[in-house]
PDB file of C-alpha atoms in Angstrom:
ATOM      1  CA  UNK A  75      23.073  47.448 -21.869  1.00  0.00           C
ATOM      2  CA  UNK A  76      25.494  45.089 -20.129  1.00  0.00           C
ATOM      3  CA  UNK A  77      25.203  47.125 -16.924  1.00  0.00           C
ATOM      4  CA  UNK A  78      21.424  46.699 -16.919  1.00  0.00           C
ATOM      5  CA  UNK A  79      21.758  42.939 -17.345  1.00  0.00           C
ATOM      6  CA  UNK A  80      24.268  42.771 -14.465  1.00  0.00           C
ATOM      7  CA  UNK A  81      22.035  44.876 -12.214  1.00  0.00           C
ATOM      8  CA  UNK A  82      18.975  42.761 -12.999  1.00  0.00           C
ATOM      9  CA  UNK A  83      20.968  39.556 -12.410  1.00  0.00           C
ATOM     10  CA  UNK A  84      22.245  40.832  -9.040  1.00  0.00           C
ATOM     11  CA  UNK A  85      18.721  41.913  -8.076  1.00  0.00           C
ATOM     12  CA  UNK A  86      17.335  38.418  -8.870  1.00  0.00           C
ATOM     13  CA  UNK A  87      20.198  36.801  -6.953  1.00  0.00           C
ATOM     14  CA  UNK A  88      19.539  38.980  -3.873  1.00  0.00           C
ATOM     15  CA  UNK A  89      15.821  38.177  -4.042  1.00  0.00           C
ATOM     16  CA  UNK A  90      16.664  34.490  -4.175  1.00  0.00           C
ATOM     17  CA  UNK A  91      18.888  34.763  -1.087  1.00  0.00           C
ATOM     18  CA  UNK A  92      16.322  36.759   0.856  1.00  0.00           C
ATOM     19  CA  UNK A  93      13.464  34.404  -0.018  1.00  0.00           C
ATOM     20  CA  UNK A  94      15.281  31.316   1.268  1.00  0.00           C
ATOM     21  CA  UNK A  95      14.668  30.786   4.955  1.00  0.00           C
ATOM     22  CA  UNK A  96      17.197  28.790   6.948  1.00  0.00           C
ATOM     23  CA  UNK A  97      14.337  27.377   9.003  1.00  0.00           C
ATOM     24  CA  UNK A  98      12.724  25.802   5.948  1.00  0.00           C
ATOM     25  CA  UNK A  99      13.082  22.072   6.369  1.00  0.00           C
ATOM     26  CA  UNK A 100      12.439  19.415   3.799  1.00  0.00           C
ATOM     27  CA  UNK A 101      10.411  16.614   5.346  1.00  0.00           C
ATOM     28  CA  UNK A 102      11.165  13.394   3.509  1.00  0.00           C
ATOM     29  CA  UNK A 103       9.297  11.258   6.024  1.00  0.00           C
ATOM     30  CA  UNK A 104       6.556   9.148   4.499  1.00  0.00           C
ATOM     31  CA  UNK A 105       3.516   9.359   6.741  1.00  0.00           C
ATOM     32  CA  UNK A 106       1.558   6.229   5.899  1.00  0.00           C
ATOM     33  CA  UNK A 107      -1.388   5.225   8.037  1.00  0.00           C
ATOM     34  CA  UNK A 108      -4.069   2.645   7.538  1.00  0.00           C
ATOM     35  CA  UNK A 109      -7.564   4.043   7.189  1.00  0.00           C
ATOM     36  CA  UNK A 110     -10.299   2.717   9.428  1.00  0.00           C
ATOM     37  CA  UNK A 111     -10.881  -0.610   7.700  1.00  0.00           C
ATOM     38  CA  UNK A 112     -13.931  -1.636   9.708  1.00  0.00           C
ATOM     39  CA  UNK A 113     -17.042  -2.073   7.511  1.00  0.00           C
ATOM     40  CA  UNK A 114     -15.161  -1.430   4.259  1.00  0.00           C
ATOM     41  CA  UNK A 115     -14.850  -3.426   1.048  1.00  0.00           C
ATOM     42  CA  UNK A 116     -11.653  -3.501  -1.013  1.00  0.00           C
ATOM     43  CA  UNK A 117     -11.036  -5.006  -4.452  1.00  0.00           C
ATOM     44  CA  UNK A 118      -7.874  -5.471  -6.456  1.00  0.00           C
ATOM     45  CA  UNK A 119      -5.076  -7.853  -7.259  1.00  0.00           C
ATOM     46  CA  UNK A 120      -2.517 -10.001  -5.478  1.00  0.00           C
ATOM     47  CA  UNK A 121       0.614 -10.390  -7.573  1.00  0.00           C
ATOM     48  CA  UNK A 122       3.202 -13.068  -6.835  1.00  0.00           C
ATOM     49  CA  UNK A 123       6.557 -11.878  -8.211  1.00  0.00           C
ATOM     50  CA  UNK A 124       9.090 -14.698  -8.594  1.00  0.00           C
ATOM     51  CA  UNK A 125      12.885 -14.362  -8.533  1.00  0.00           C
ATOM     52  CA  UNK A 126      13.034 -14.370 -12.350  1.00  0.00           C
ATOM     53  CA  UNK A 127      10.423 -11.549 -12.507  1.00  0.00           C
ATOM     54  CA  UNK A 128       7.675 -13.947 -13.569  1.00  0.00           C
ATOM     55  CA  UNK A 129       4.351 -12.638 -12.237  1.00  0.00           C
ATOM     56  CA  UNK A 130       1.156 -14.460 -11.360  1.00  0.00           C
ATOM     57  CA  UNK A 131      -1.846 -12.264 -10.589  1.00  0.00           C
ATOM     58  CA  UNK A 132      -5.030 -13.204  -8.735  1.00  0.00           C
ATOM     59  CA  UNK A 133      -8.185 -11.158  -8.174  1.00  0.00           C
ATOM     60  CA  UNK A 134      -8.849 -10.198  -4.553  1.00  0.00           C
ATOM     61  CA  UNK A 135     -12.043  -9.107  -2.811  1.00  0.00           C
ATOM     62  CA  UNK A 136     -11.823  -8.260   0.922  1.00  0.00           C
ATOM     63  CA  UNK A 137     -14.586  -7.339   3.339  1.00  0.00           C
ATOM     64  CA  UNK A 138     -13.391  -6.029   6.706  1.00  0.00           C
ATOM     65  CA  UNK A 139     -16.243  -6.987   9.026  1.00  0.00           C
ATOM     66  CA  UNK A 140     -14.951  -5.449  12.253  1.00  0.00           C
ATOM     67  CA  UNK A 141     -11.769  -4.085  13.822  1.00  0.00           C
ATOM     68  CA  UNK A 142     -10.269  -7.588  13.820  1.00  0.00           C
ATOM     69  CA  UNK A 143     -12.219  -9.885  11.460  1.00  0.00           C
ATOM     70  CA  UNK A 144     -12.702 -10.081   7.742  1.00  0.00           C
ATOM     71  CA  UNK A 145     -13.627 -12.254   4.787  1.00  0.00           C
ATOM     72  CA  UNK A 146     -11.819 -12.612   1.493  1.00  0.00           C
ATOM     73  CA  UNK A 147     -12.141 -14.154  -1.924  1.00  0.00           C
ATOM     74  CA  UNK A 148      -8.927 -14.751  -3.858  1.00  0.00           C
ATOM     75  CA  UNK A 149      -9.366 -16.214  -7.321  1.00  0.00           C
ATOM     76  CA  UNK A 150      -6.870 -16.971 -10.041  1.00  0.00           C
ATOM     77  CA  UNK A 151      -6.549 -19.122 -13.128  1.00  0.00           C
ATOM     78  CA  UNK A 152      -5.868 -22.340 -11.232  1.00  0.00           C
ATOM     79  CA  UNK A 153      -7.488 -21.952  -7.817  1.00  0.00           C
ATOM     80  CA  UNK A 154      -9.855 -19.938  -5.702  1.00  0.00           C
ATOM     81  CA  UNK A 155     -10.362 -19.448  -1.974  1.00  0.00           C
ATOM     82  CA  UNK A 156     -13.048 -17.851   0.127  1.00  0.00           C
ATOM     83  CA  UNK A 157     -11.970 -17.618   3.732  1.00  0.00           C
ATOM     84  CA  UNK A 158     -12.662 -15.827   6.973  1.00  0.00           C
ATOM     85  CA  UNK A 159      -9.634 -14.296   8.650  1.00  0.00           C
ATOM     86  CA  UNK A 160      -8.535 -12.314  11.659  1.00  0.00           C
ATOM     87  CA  UNK A 161      -6.260  -9.331  11.334  1.00  0.00           C
ATOM     88  CA  UNK A 162      -4.212  -6.941  13.445  1.00  0.00           C
ATOM     89  CA  UNK A 163      -2.842  -3.549  12.449  1.00  0.00           C
ATOM     90  CA  UNK A 164       0.373  -2.323  14.039  1.00  0.00           C
ATOM     91  CA  UNK A 165       1.543   1.003  12.584  1.00  0.00           C
ATOM     92  CA  UNK A 166       2.148   0.185   8.863  1.00  0.00           C
ATOM     93  CA  UNK A 167       1.916  -3.581   9.309  1.00  0.00           C
ATOM     94  CA  UNK A 168      -1.238  -5.597   8.569  1.00  0.00           C
ATOM     95  CA  UNK A 169      -1.028  -9.168   9.885  1.00  0.00           C
ATOM     96  CA  UNK A 170      -3.605 -11.590   8.486  1.00  0.00           C
ATOM     97  CA  UNK A 171      -4.257 -14.979  10.053  1.00  0.00           C
ATOM     98  CA  UNK A 172      -6.663 -17.068   8.024  1.00  0.00           C
ATOM     99  CA  UNK A 173      -8.095 -20.526   8.304  1.00  0.00           C
ATOM    100  CA  UNK A 174      -6.170 -23.545   7.112  1.00  0.00           C
ATOM    101  CA  UNK A 175      -8.398 -25.897   5.121  1.00  0.00           C
ATOM    102  CA  UNK A 176      -7.186 -29.277   3.869  1.00  0.00           C
ATOM    103  CA  UNK A 177      -3.603 -28.303   4.784  1.00  0.00           C
ATOM    104  CA  UNK A 178      -3.828 -25.228   2.525  1.00  0.00           C
ATOM    105  CA  UNK A 179      -3.011 -21.879   4.102  1.00  0.00           C
ATOM    106  CA  UNK A 180      -5.077 -18.798   3.438  1.00  0.00           C
ATOM    107  CA  UNK A 181      -3.646 -16.997   0.376  1.00  0.00           C
ATOM    108  CA  UNK A 182      -3.401 -13.738   2.320  1.00  0.00           C
ATOM    109  CA  UNK A 183      -1.821 -15.132   5.519  1.00  0.00           C
ATOM    110  CA  UNK A 184       1.186 -13.239   6.820  1.00  0.00           C
ATOM    111  CA  UNK A 185       2.585  -9.796   7.419  1.00  0.00           C
ATOM    112  CA  UNK A 186       1.752  -7.109   4.825  1.00  0.00           C
ATOM    113  CA  UNK A 187       3.665  -3.821   4.884  1.00  0.00           C
ATOM    114  CA  UNK A 188       1.763  -0.728   3.736  1.00  0.00           C
ATOM    115  CA  UNK A 189       3.939   0.935   1.065  1.00  0.00           C
ATOM    116  CA  UNK A 190       1.467   3.313  -0.635  1.00  0.00           C
ATOM    117  CA  UNK A 191      -1.729   4.947   0.541  1.00  0.00           C
ATOM    118  CA  UNK A 192      -4.194   7.112  -1.350  1.00  0.00           C
ATOM    119  CA  UNK A 193      -7.710   8.289  -0.658  1.00  0.00           C
ATOM    120  CA  UNK A 194      -9.288   5.039  -1.880  1.00  0.00           C
ATOM    121  CA  UNK A 195      -6.207   2.987  -2.738  1.00  0.00           C
ATOM    122  CA  UNK A 196      -3.531   1.079  -0.841  1.00  0.00           C
ATOM    123  CA  UNK A 197      -0.564  -1.072  -1.793  1.00  0.00           C
ATOM    124  CA  UNK A 198       0.824  -3.685   0.567  1.00  0.00           C
ATOM    125  CA  UNK A 199       3.886  -5.895   0.157  1.00  0.00           C
ATOM    126  CA  UNK A 200       4.645  -9.265   1.751  1.00  0.00           C
ATOM    127  CA  UNK A 201       8.089 -10.901   1.811  1.00  0.00           C
ATOM    128  CA  UNK A 202       9.773  -7.733   0.568  1.00  0.00           C
ATOM    129  CA  UNK A 203      13.106  -9.013   1.912  1.00  0.00           C
ATOM    130  CA  UNK A 204      12.788 -12.375   0.160  1.00  0.00           C
ATOM    131  CA  UNK A 205      15.044 -12.702  -2.888  1.00  0.00           C
ATOM    132  CA  UNK A 206      13.132 -15.695  -4.245  1.00  0.00           C
ATOM    133  CA  UNK A 207       9.687 -14.191  -4.392  1.00  0.00           C
ATOM    134  CA  UNK A 208       7.407 -11.508  -2.968  1.00  0.00           C
ATOM    135  CA  UNK A 209       3.739 -10.580  -3.036  1.00  0.00           C
ATOM    136  CA  UNK A 210       2.125  -7.247  -3.894  1.00  0.00           C
ATOM    137  CA  UNK A 211      -1.451  -6.506  -2.901  1.00  0.00           C
ATOM    138  CA  UNK A 212      -2.983  -3.539  -4.759  1.00  0.00           C
ATOM    139  CA  UNK A 213      -6.433  -2.644  -3.452  1.00  0.00           C
ATOM    140  CA  UNK A 214      -9.078  -0.035  -4.263  1.00  0.00           C
ATOM    141  CA  UNK A 215     -11.867   0.821  -1.876  1.00  0.00           C
ATOM    142  CA  UNK A 216     -15.288  -0.077  -3.228  1.00  0.00           C
ATOM    143  CA  UNK A 217     -17.233   3.115  -2.519  1.00  0.00           C
ATOM    144  CA  UNK A 218     -20.456   1.788  -4.031  1.00  0.00           C
ATOM    145  CA  UNK A 219     -21.014  -0.144  -0.791  1.00  0.00           C
ATOM    146  CA  UNK A 220     -20.811   3.092   1.258  1.00  0.00           C
ATOM    147  CA  UNK A 221     -23.494   4.776  -0.842  1.00  0.00           C
ATOM    148  CA  UNK A 222     -26.188   2.173  -0.287  1.00  0.00           C
TER     149      UNK A 222
END
């Protein structure tokens, strides 16, 4: 009985060795790319995470009008903004430049790094290196606009 177990174990071990190919490579590279944003609508949240892990979340609605222009509505408990903006995409970086009104910058102004991408979902982070606070933008594509 013990011989059969040893033979079966050796057979499984040999199969394991034969099945492993030295040319098999594990690709740990994250291949994140922005979708074509032109003529798309995205909804979600902008979360401001403070150094003490306090979080303030605002609702976000973004309409990308062209390859370089958009419109957004950001609304929270204490304030709301609707602004036009211009944007540029460079690899995984989305740079938004919005209007300044009454010395108040656009809530979405700055460089946003794409950290997650799904079929109809993307997560962007701003000020990731900042120890005091950072921003997380979680957006879902509004497909109901495409179907009209």
